[in-house]
Amino acid sequence: MELGRAVLAWPVAARPHQILNIHVAEPYRVRIDDGQAKPTPDMSVIGPQTYRRAHVFLSGSIHVFNILFQPTGLNRLVGINMTSLVNQDPAASDVLGRSATVLGDVVRMAPDFDLRVAAVERWIEAKLESRGPDCTIGLASRRMIAVQGRARIERLVARSGFSTSQFQRRFAAQVGMTPKLFARTIRFDRALVAHRDAPDRPWTEIVHELGYFDQAHFIRECHVFAGLPPGRLVGDWENIFFPGG
């Protein structure tokens, strides 16, 4: 993307995703809370977000390769307790170690998208050789994504074989959030995607489809996760980027 002097901006609302960004061209700038906008690292890990913390600004030559992980992906890949990445965006080397440099180099050297994907797949396969198979929490969290956050937590607990407290602890460590908060951020993210894809569609219709109790319930979630009511999701919000959307 060539923007020249133009600036494309969007706020980052609460969202469940964990992402590895590899900048092939110029890094973009990010303003955290009320601070100054600063360039991001050449490679960074974006953890799950629980409130509108960041505002992203793009200009110049933009070329970013994004790797979107499954909810337990980073925990399984490097063993990190995911609660440490919630509302954080550290340099990839701080999370992945020296292998981050290797990955960044092979992605940037690859001449096209397909070869970049192949390079990442080889890197992940090598990292997973020393890891065990997917686990119960991985299956439960992916189920929650598949049903847009509308899974019944007690049923997931019953299927897991864990007690409720064990399930809650393991889920937080591997995903970063409690199951309830994870489900709420999934549903809110899907609501914003639906609005972005069909801006003339009434909020009441979106809210009903996603299973909110009523519009007042969704308005409260908007204040928690975006910091403003639905009617003010205009301006930069129209540029918002959804990794899984």
mmCIF file of C-alpha atoms in Angstrom:
data_model
loop_
_atom_site.group_PDB
_atom_site.id
_atom_site.type_symbol
_atom_site.label_atom_id
_atom_site.label_comp_id
_atom_site.label_asym_id
_atom_site.label_seq_id
_atom_site.Cartn_x
_atom_site.Cartn_y
_atom_site.Cartn_z
ATOM 1 C CA MET A 1 0.000 0.000 0.000
ATOM 2 C CA GLU A 2 1.434 3.363 -1.034
ATOM 3 C CA LEU A 3 -0.068 6.222 0.964
ATOM 4 C CA GLY A 4 2.603 8.872 0.455
ATOM 5 C CA ARG A 5 1.863 11.777 2.782
ATOM 6 C CA ALA A 6 -1.716 10.670 3.354
ATOM 7 C CA VAL A 7 -2.506 9.168 6.748
ATOM 8 C CA LEU A 8 -4.840 6.218 7.268
ATOM 9 C CA ALA A 9 -5.843 5.743 10.897
ATOM 10 C CA TRP A 10 -7.982 3.396 12.939
ATOM 11 C CA PRO A 11 -8.625 2.734 16.637
ATOM 12 C CA VAL A 12 -8.109 -0.748 18.047
ATOM 13 C CA ALA A 13 -11.102 -1.814 20.129
ATOM 14 C CA ALA A 14 -11.109 -4.808 22.445
ATOM 15 C CA ARG A 15 -10.517 -7.983 20.461
ATOM 16 C CA PRO A 16 -9.551 -11.605 21.168
ATOM 17 C CA HIS A 17 -6.816 -11.979 18.559
ATOM 18 C CA GLN A 18 -3.114 -12.684 18.997
ATOM 19 C CA ILE A 19 -1.064 -11.526 16.029
ATOM 20 C CA LEU A 20 2.553 -11.492 14.893
ATOM 21 C CA ASN A 21 3.253 -8.482 12.659
ATOM 22 C CA ILE A 22 6.257 -8.499 10.338
ATOM 23 C CA HIS A 23 6.862 -5.174 8.603
ATOM 24 C CA VAL A 24 8.285 -5.649 5.118
ATOM 25 C CA ALA A 25 8.312 -1.890 4.415
ATOM 26 C CA GLU A 26 7.908 1.075 6.772
ATOM 27 C CA PRO A 27 6.581 0.315 10.270
ATOM 28 C CA TYR A 28 3.402 2.122 11.139
ATOM 29 C CA ARG A 29 2.973 4.329 14.183
ATOM 30 C CA VAL A 30 0.827 3.542 17.196
ATOM 31 C CA ARG A 31 -0.469 5.803 19.943
ATOM 32 C CA ILE A 32 -1.063 3.974 23.219
ATOM 33 C CA ASP A 33 -3.769 5.465 25.436
ATOM 34 C CA ASP A 34 -3.072 9.226 25.571
ATOM 35 C CA GLY A 35 0.635 9.006 24.706
ATOM 36 C CA GLN A 36 2.530 10.107 21.600
ATOM 37 C CA ALA A 37 2.371 8.071 18.401
ATOM 38 C CA LYS A 38 5.580 6.054 17.995
ATOM 39 C CA PRO A 39 6.886 3.640 15.331
ATOM 40 C CA THR A 40 6.257 -0.017 16.083
ATOM 41 C CA PRO A 41 9.131 -2.553 16.109
ATOM 42 C CA ASP A 42 9.982 -4.230 12.797
ATOM 43 C CA MET A 43 8.363 -7.339 14.294
ATOM 44 C CA SER A 44 5.883 -7.270 17.144
ATOM 45 C CA VAL A 45 3.496 -9.590 18.940
ATOM 46 C CA ILE A 46 0.049 -8.146 19.581
ATOM 47 C CA GLY A 47 -1.747 -9.785 22.472
ATOM 48 C CA PRO A 48 -5.502 -9.879 23.103
ATOM 49 C CA GLN A 49 -6.943 -6.454 23.898
ATOM 50 C CA THR A 50 -9.597 -5.805 26.546
ATOM 51 C CA TYR A 51 -10.264 -2.096 25.885
ATOM 52 C CA ARG A 52 -9.633 0.606 23.283
ATOM 53 C CA ARG A 53 -5.953 1.015 24.065
ATOM 54 C CA ALA A 54 -4.233 1.765 20.749
ATOM 55 C CA HIS A 55 -4.728 4.002 17.727
ATOM 56 C CA VAL A 56 -2.844 3.035 14.565
ATOM 57 C CA PHE A 57 -1.518 5.506 11.970
ATOM 58 C CA LEU A 58 -0.291 4.476 8.499
ATOM 59 C CA SER A 59 1.551 6.612 5.957
ATOM 60 C CA GLY A 60 4.284 6.212 3.375
ATOM 61 C CA SER A 61 4.908 2.686 2.040
ATOM 62 C CA ILE A 62 2.974 0.072 4.022
ATOM 63 C CA HIS A 63 3.553 -3.643 3.633
ATOM 64 C CA VAL A 64 2.827 -5.811 6.677
ATOM 65 C CA PHE A 65 2.746 -9.599 6.844
ATOM 66 C CA ASN A 66 0.336 -10.666 9.609
ATOM 67 C CA ILE A 67 0.295 -14.069 11.269
ATOM 68 C CA LEU A 68 -2.966 -14.661 13.149
ATOM 69 C CA PHE A 69 -2.702 -17.397 15.776
ATOM 70 C CA GLN A 70 -5.386 -19.680 17.136
ATOM 71 C CA PRO A 71 -6.457 -18.709 20.696
ATOM 72 C CA THR A 72 -3.923 -21.055 22.350
ATOM 73 C CA GLY A 73 -1.379 -20.824 19.519
ATOM 74 C CA LEU A 74 1.346 -18.726 21.132
ATOM 75 C CA ASN A 75 1.078 -20.583 24.413
ATOM 76 C CA ARG A 76 1.541 -23.887 22.638
ATOM 77 C CA LEU A 77 4.304 -22.524 20.411
ATOM 78 C CA VAL A 78 6.556 -20.978 23.060
ATOM 79 C CA GLY A 79 4.950 -21.875 26.391
ATOM 80 C CA ILE A 80 4.215 -18.274 27.368
ATOM 81 C CA ASN A 81 1.560 -17.514 29.975
ATOM 82 C CA MET A 82 -0.807 -15.512 27.807
ATOM 83 C CA THR A 83 -1.984 -13.261 30.625
ATOM 84 C CA SER A 84 1.376 -11.488 30.256
ATOM 85 C CA LEU A 85 0.467 -10.461 26.679
ATOM 86 C CA VAL A 86 -2.997 -9.066 27.345
ATOM 87 C CA ASN A 87 -3.067 -5.374 26.311
ATOM 88 C CA GLN A 88 0.596 -5.596 25.287
ATOM 89 C CA ASP A 89 2.488 -5.371 21.971
ATOM 90 C CA PRO A 90 6.151 -6.264 22.654
ATOM 91 C CA ALA A 91 8.896 -6.736 20.111
ATOM 92 C CA ALA A 92 8.714 -10.272 18.742
ATOM 93 C CA SER A 93 12.221 -11.062 20.016
ATOM 94 C CA ASP A 94 10.989 -10.519 23.584
ATOM 95 C CA VAL A 95 8.476 -13.341 23.115
ATOM 96 C CA LEU A 96 10.047 -15.633 20.522
ATOM 97 C CA GLY A 97 13.735 -15.090 21.255
ATOM 98 C CA ARG A 98 16.383 -15.274 18.544
ATOM 99 C CA SER A 99 14.105 -17.323 16.294
ATOM 100 C CA ALA A 100 12.110 -14.136 15.653
ATOM 101 C CA THR A 101 15.049 -12.712 13.709
ATOM 102 C CA VAL A 102 15.290 -15.878 11.619
ATOM 103 C CA LEU A 103 11.577 -15.775 10.854
ATOM 104 C CA GLY A 104 11.646 -12.088 9.952
ATOM 105 C CA ASP A 105 14.563 -12.586 7.583
ATOM 106 C CA VAL A 106 13.015 -15.492 5.678
ATOM 107 C CA VAL A 107 9.668 -13.710 5.349
ATOM 108 C CA ARG A 108 11.264 -10.539 3.978
ATOM 109 C CA MET A 109 13.509 -12.486 1.582
ATOM 110 C CA ALA A 110 10.631 -14.511 0.120
ATOM 111 C CA PRO A 111 9.615 -13.008 -3.261
ATOM 112 C CA ASP A 112 5.843 -13.499 -2.969
ATOM 113 C CA PHE A 113 3.010 -14.167 -0.548
ATOM 114 C CA ASP A 114 2.801 -17.936 -1.106
ATOM 115 C CA LEU A 115 6.502 -18.408 -0.366
ATOM 116 C CA ARG A 116 6.178 -16.271 2.765
ATOM 117 C CA VAL A 117 3.348 -18.495 3.956
ATOM 118 C CA ALA A 118 5.433 -21.594 3.226
ATOM 119 C CA ALA A 119 8.382 -20.141 5.178
ATOM 120 C CA VAL A 120 6.161 -19.420 8.187
ATOM 121 C CA GLU A 121 4.667 -22.914 8.060
ATOM 122 C CA ARG A 122 8.145 -24.475 8.095
ATOM 123 C CA TRP A 123 9.140 -22.282 11.038
ATOM 124 C CA ILE A 124 6.012 -23.211 13.007
ATOM 125 C CA GLU A 125 6.411 -26.916 12.265
ATOM 126 C CA ALA A 126 9.990 -26.813 13.556
ATOM 127 C CA LYS A 127 8.894 -25.015 16.734
ATOM 128 C CA LEU A 128 6.067 -27.496 17.351
ATOM 129 C CA GLU A 129 8.289 -30.572 17.066
ATOM 130 C CA SER A 130 9.085 -30.325 20.775
ATOM 131 C CA ARG A 131 5.493 -29.542 21.777
ATOM 132 C CA GLY A 132 2.682 -31.919 22.606
ATOM 133 C CA PRO A 133 -0.620 -32.291 20.770
ATOM 134 C CA ASP A 134 -3.396 -29.743 20.965
ATOM 135 C CA CYS A 135 -5.264 -29.697 24.262
ATOM 136 C CA THR A 136 -8.747 -29.390 25.683
ATOM 137 C CA ILE A 137 -8.462 -25.617 26.120
ATOM 138 C CA GLY A 138 -7.458 -25.252 22.468
ATOM 139 C CA LEU A 139 -10.555 -27.147 21.373
ATOM 140 C CA ALA A 140 -12.818 -25.166 23.703
ATOM 141 C CA SER A 141 -11.458 -21.774 22.644
ATOM 142 C CA ARG A 142 -11.764 -22.589 18.946
ATOM 143 C CA ARG A 143 -15.338 -23.708 19.556
ATOM 144 C CA MET A 144 -16.050 -20.311 21.096
ATOM 145 C CA ILE A 145 -14.634 -18.579 18.011
ATOM 146 C CA ALA A 146 -16.707 -20.812 15.708
ATOM 147 C CA VAL A 147 -19.989 -19.901 17.432
ATOM 148 C CA GLN A 148 -19.095 -16.193 17.727
ATOM 149 C CA GLY A 149 -18.743 -16.298 21.505
ATOM 150 C CA ARG A 150 -22.171 -17.820 22.137
ATOM 151 C CA ALA A 151 -20.959 -21.136 23.602
ATOM 152 C CA ARG A 152 -22.216 -22.067 27.057
ATOM 153 C CA ILE A 153 -19.201 -22.041 29.367
ATOM 154 C CA GLU A 154 -20.613 -24.697 31.707
ATOM 155 C CA ARG A 155 -20.910 -27.123 28.782
ATOM 156 C CA LEU A 156 -17.297 -26.509 27.775
ATOM 157 C CA VAL A 157 -16.234 -27.140 31.371
ATOM 158 C CA ALA A 158 -18.250 -30.368 31.521
ATOM 159 C CA ARG A 159 -16.628 -31.649 28.313
ATOM 160 C CA SER A 160 -13.130 -30.729 29.462
ATOM 161 C CA GLY A 161 -12.911 -33.115 32.395
ATOM 162 C CA PHE A 162 -11.634 -30.289 34.607
ATOM 163 C CA SER A 163 -13.304 -28.650 37.556
ATOM 164 C CA THR A 164 -14.639 -25.154 36.931
ATOM 165 C CA SER A 165 -11.690 -23.544 38.744
ATOM 166 C CA GLN A 166 -9.141 -25.698 36.890
ATOM 167 C CA PHE A 167 -10.733 -24.840 33.561
ATOM 168 C CA GLN A 168 -10.750 -21.122 34.382
ATOM 169 C CA ARG A 169 -7.061 -21.127 35.403
ATOM 170 C CA ARG A 170 -5.893 -23.142 32.412
ATOM 171 C CA PHE A 171 -7.981 -21.061 30.014
ATOM 172 C CA ALA A 172 -6.560 -17.783 31.300
ATOM 173 C CA ALA A 173 -2.982 -19.062 31.125
ATOM 174 C CA GLN A 174 -3.335 -20.417 27.589
ATOM 175 C CA VAL A 175 -5.663 -17.823 26.040
ATOM 176 C CA GLY A 176 -4.997 -14.759 28.193
ATOM 177 C CA MET A 177 -8.548 -14.047 29.369
ATOM 178 C CA THR A 178 -11.199 -15.785 31.399
ATOM 179 C CA PRO A 179 -13.655 -17.772 29.252
ATOM 180 C CA LYS A 180 -16.426 -15.209 29.874
ATOM 181 C CA LEU A 181 -14.303 -12.205 28.878
ATOM 182 C CA PHE A 182 -12.972 -14.068 25.836
ATOM 183 C CA ALA A 183 -16.536 -14.819 24.717
ATOM 184 C CA ARG A 184 -17.543 -11.174 25.183
ATOM 185 C CA THR A 185 -14.626 -9.873 23.099
ATOM 186 C CA ILE A 186 -15.352 -12.400 20.335
ATOM 187 C CA ARG A 187 -18.975 -11.300 20.135
ATOM 188 C CA PHE A 188 -18.103 -7.599 20.214
ATOM 189 C CA ASP A 189 -15.480 -8.083 17.501
ATOM 190 C CA ARG A 190 -18.068 -9.853 15.329
ATOM 191 C CA ALA A 191 -20.507 -6.986 15.869
ATOM 192 C CA LEU A 192 -17.946 -4.462 14.611
ATOM 193 C CA VAL A 193 -17.156 -6.690 11.628
ATOM 194 C CA ALA A 194 -20.855 -6.894 10.758
ATOM 195 C CA HIS A 195 -21.157 -3.111 10.968
ATOM 196 C CA ARG A 196 -18.010 -2.556 8.907
ATOM 197 C CA ASP A 197 -19.215 -4.947 6.196
ATOM 198 C CA ALA A 198 -22.738 -3.445 6.067
ATOM 199 C CA PRO A 199 -22.642 0.095 7.521
ATOM 200 C CA ASP A 200 -26.297 0.772 6.642
ATOM 201 C CA ARG A 201 -27.481 -2.284 8.526
ATOM 202 C CA PRO A 202 -29.312 -1.340 11.771
ATOM 203 C CA TRP A 203 -27.438 -1.999 15.003
ATOM 204 C CA THR A 204 -30.611 -3.566 16.419
ATOM 205 C CA GLU A 205 -30.462 -6.269 13.750
ATOM 206 C CA ILE A 206 -26.758 -6.969 14.392
ATOM 207 C CA VAL A 207 -27.282 -7.030 18.163
ATOM 208 C CA HIS A 208 -30.192 -9.478 17.854
ATOM 209 C CA GLU A 209 -28.283 -11.778 15.494
ATOM 210 C CA LEU A 210 -25.324 -12.026 17.880
ATOM 211 C CA GLY A 211 -27.456 -12.848 20.891
ATOM 212 C CA TYR A 212 -27.143 -9.731 23.029
ATOM 213 C CA PHE A 213 -29.938 -9.410 25.597
ATOM 214 C CA ASP A 214 -31.037 -6.095 24.101
ATOM 215 C CA GLN A 215 -29.569 -2.935 22.606
ATOM 216 C CA ALA A 216 -28.849 -1.508 26.064
ATOM 217 C CA HIS A 217 -26.629 -4.541 26.733
ATOM 218 C CA PHE A 218 -24.671 -3.862 23.550
ATOM 219 C CA ILE A 219 -24.358 -0.150 24.361
ATOM 220 C CA ARG A 220 -22.782 -1.045 27.719
ATOM 221 C CA GLU A 221 -20.352 -3.386 25.960
ATOM 222 C CA CYS A 222 -19.488 -0.601 23.506
ATOM 223 C CA HIS A 223 -18.539 1.699 26.360
ATOM 224 C CA VAL A 224 -16.395 -1.030 27.943
ATOM 225 C CA PHE A 225 -14.654 -2.257 24.794
ATOM 226 C CA ALA A 226 -14.583 0.817 22.539
ATOM 227 C CA GLY A 227 -14.975 3.698 24.977
ATOM 228 C CA LEU A 228 -17.995 5.236 23.253
ATOM 229 C CA PRO A 229 -21.580 4.397 22.187
ATOM 230 C CA PRO A 230 -22.415 2.691 18.857
ATOM 231 C CA GLY A 231 -23.614 5.927 17.256
ATOM 232 C CA ARG A 232 -20.115 7.396 17.502
ATOM 233 C CA LEU A 233 -18.378 4.583 15.600
ATOM 234 C CA VAL A 234 -17.635 6.940 12.708
ATOM 235 C CA GLY A 235 -14.560 8.626 11.243
ATOM 236 C CA ASP A 236 -11.452 6.515 11.877
ATOM 237 C CA TRP A 237 -13.708 3.640 12.948
ATOM 238 C CA GLU A 238 -14.689 3.229 9.296
ATOM 239 C CA ASN A 239 -11.086 2.188 8.533
ATOM 240 C CA ILE A 240 -10.886 -0.356 11.356
ATOM 241 C CA PHE A 241 -8.886 -3.493 10.614
ATOM 242 C CA PHE A 242 -10.218 -6.903 11.659
ATOM 243 C CA PRO A 243 -7.597 -9.695 11.581
ATOM 244 C CA GLY A 244 -10.188 -12.447 11.476
ATOM 245 C CA GLY A 245 -12.834 -10.558 9.545
#
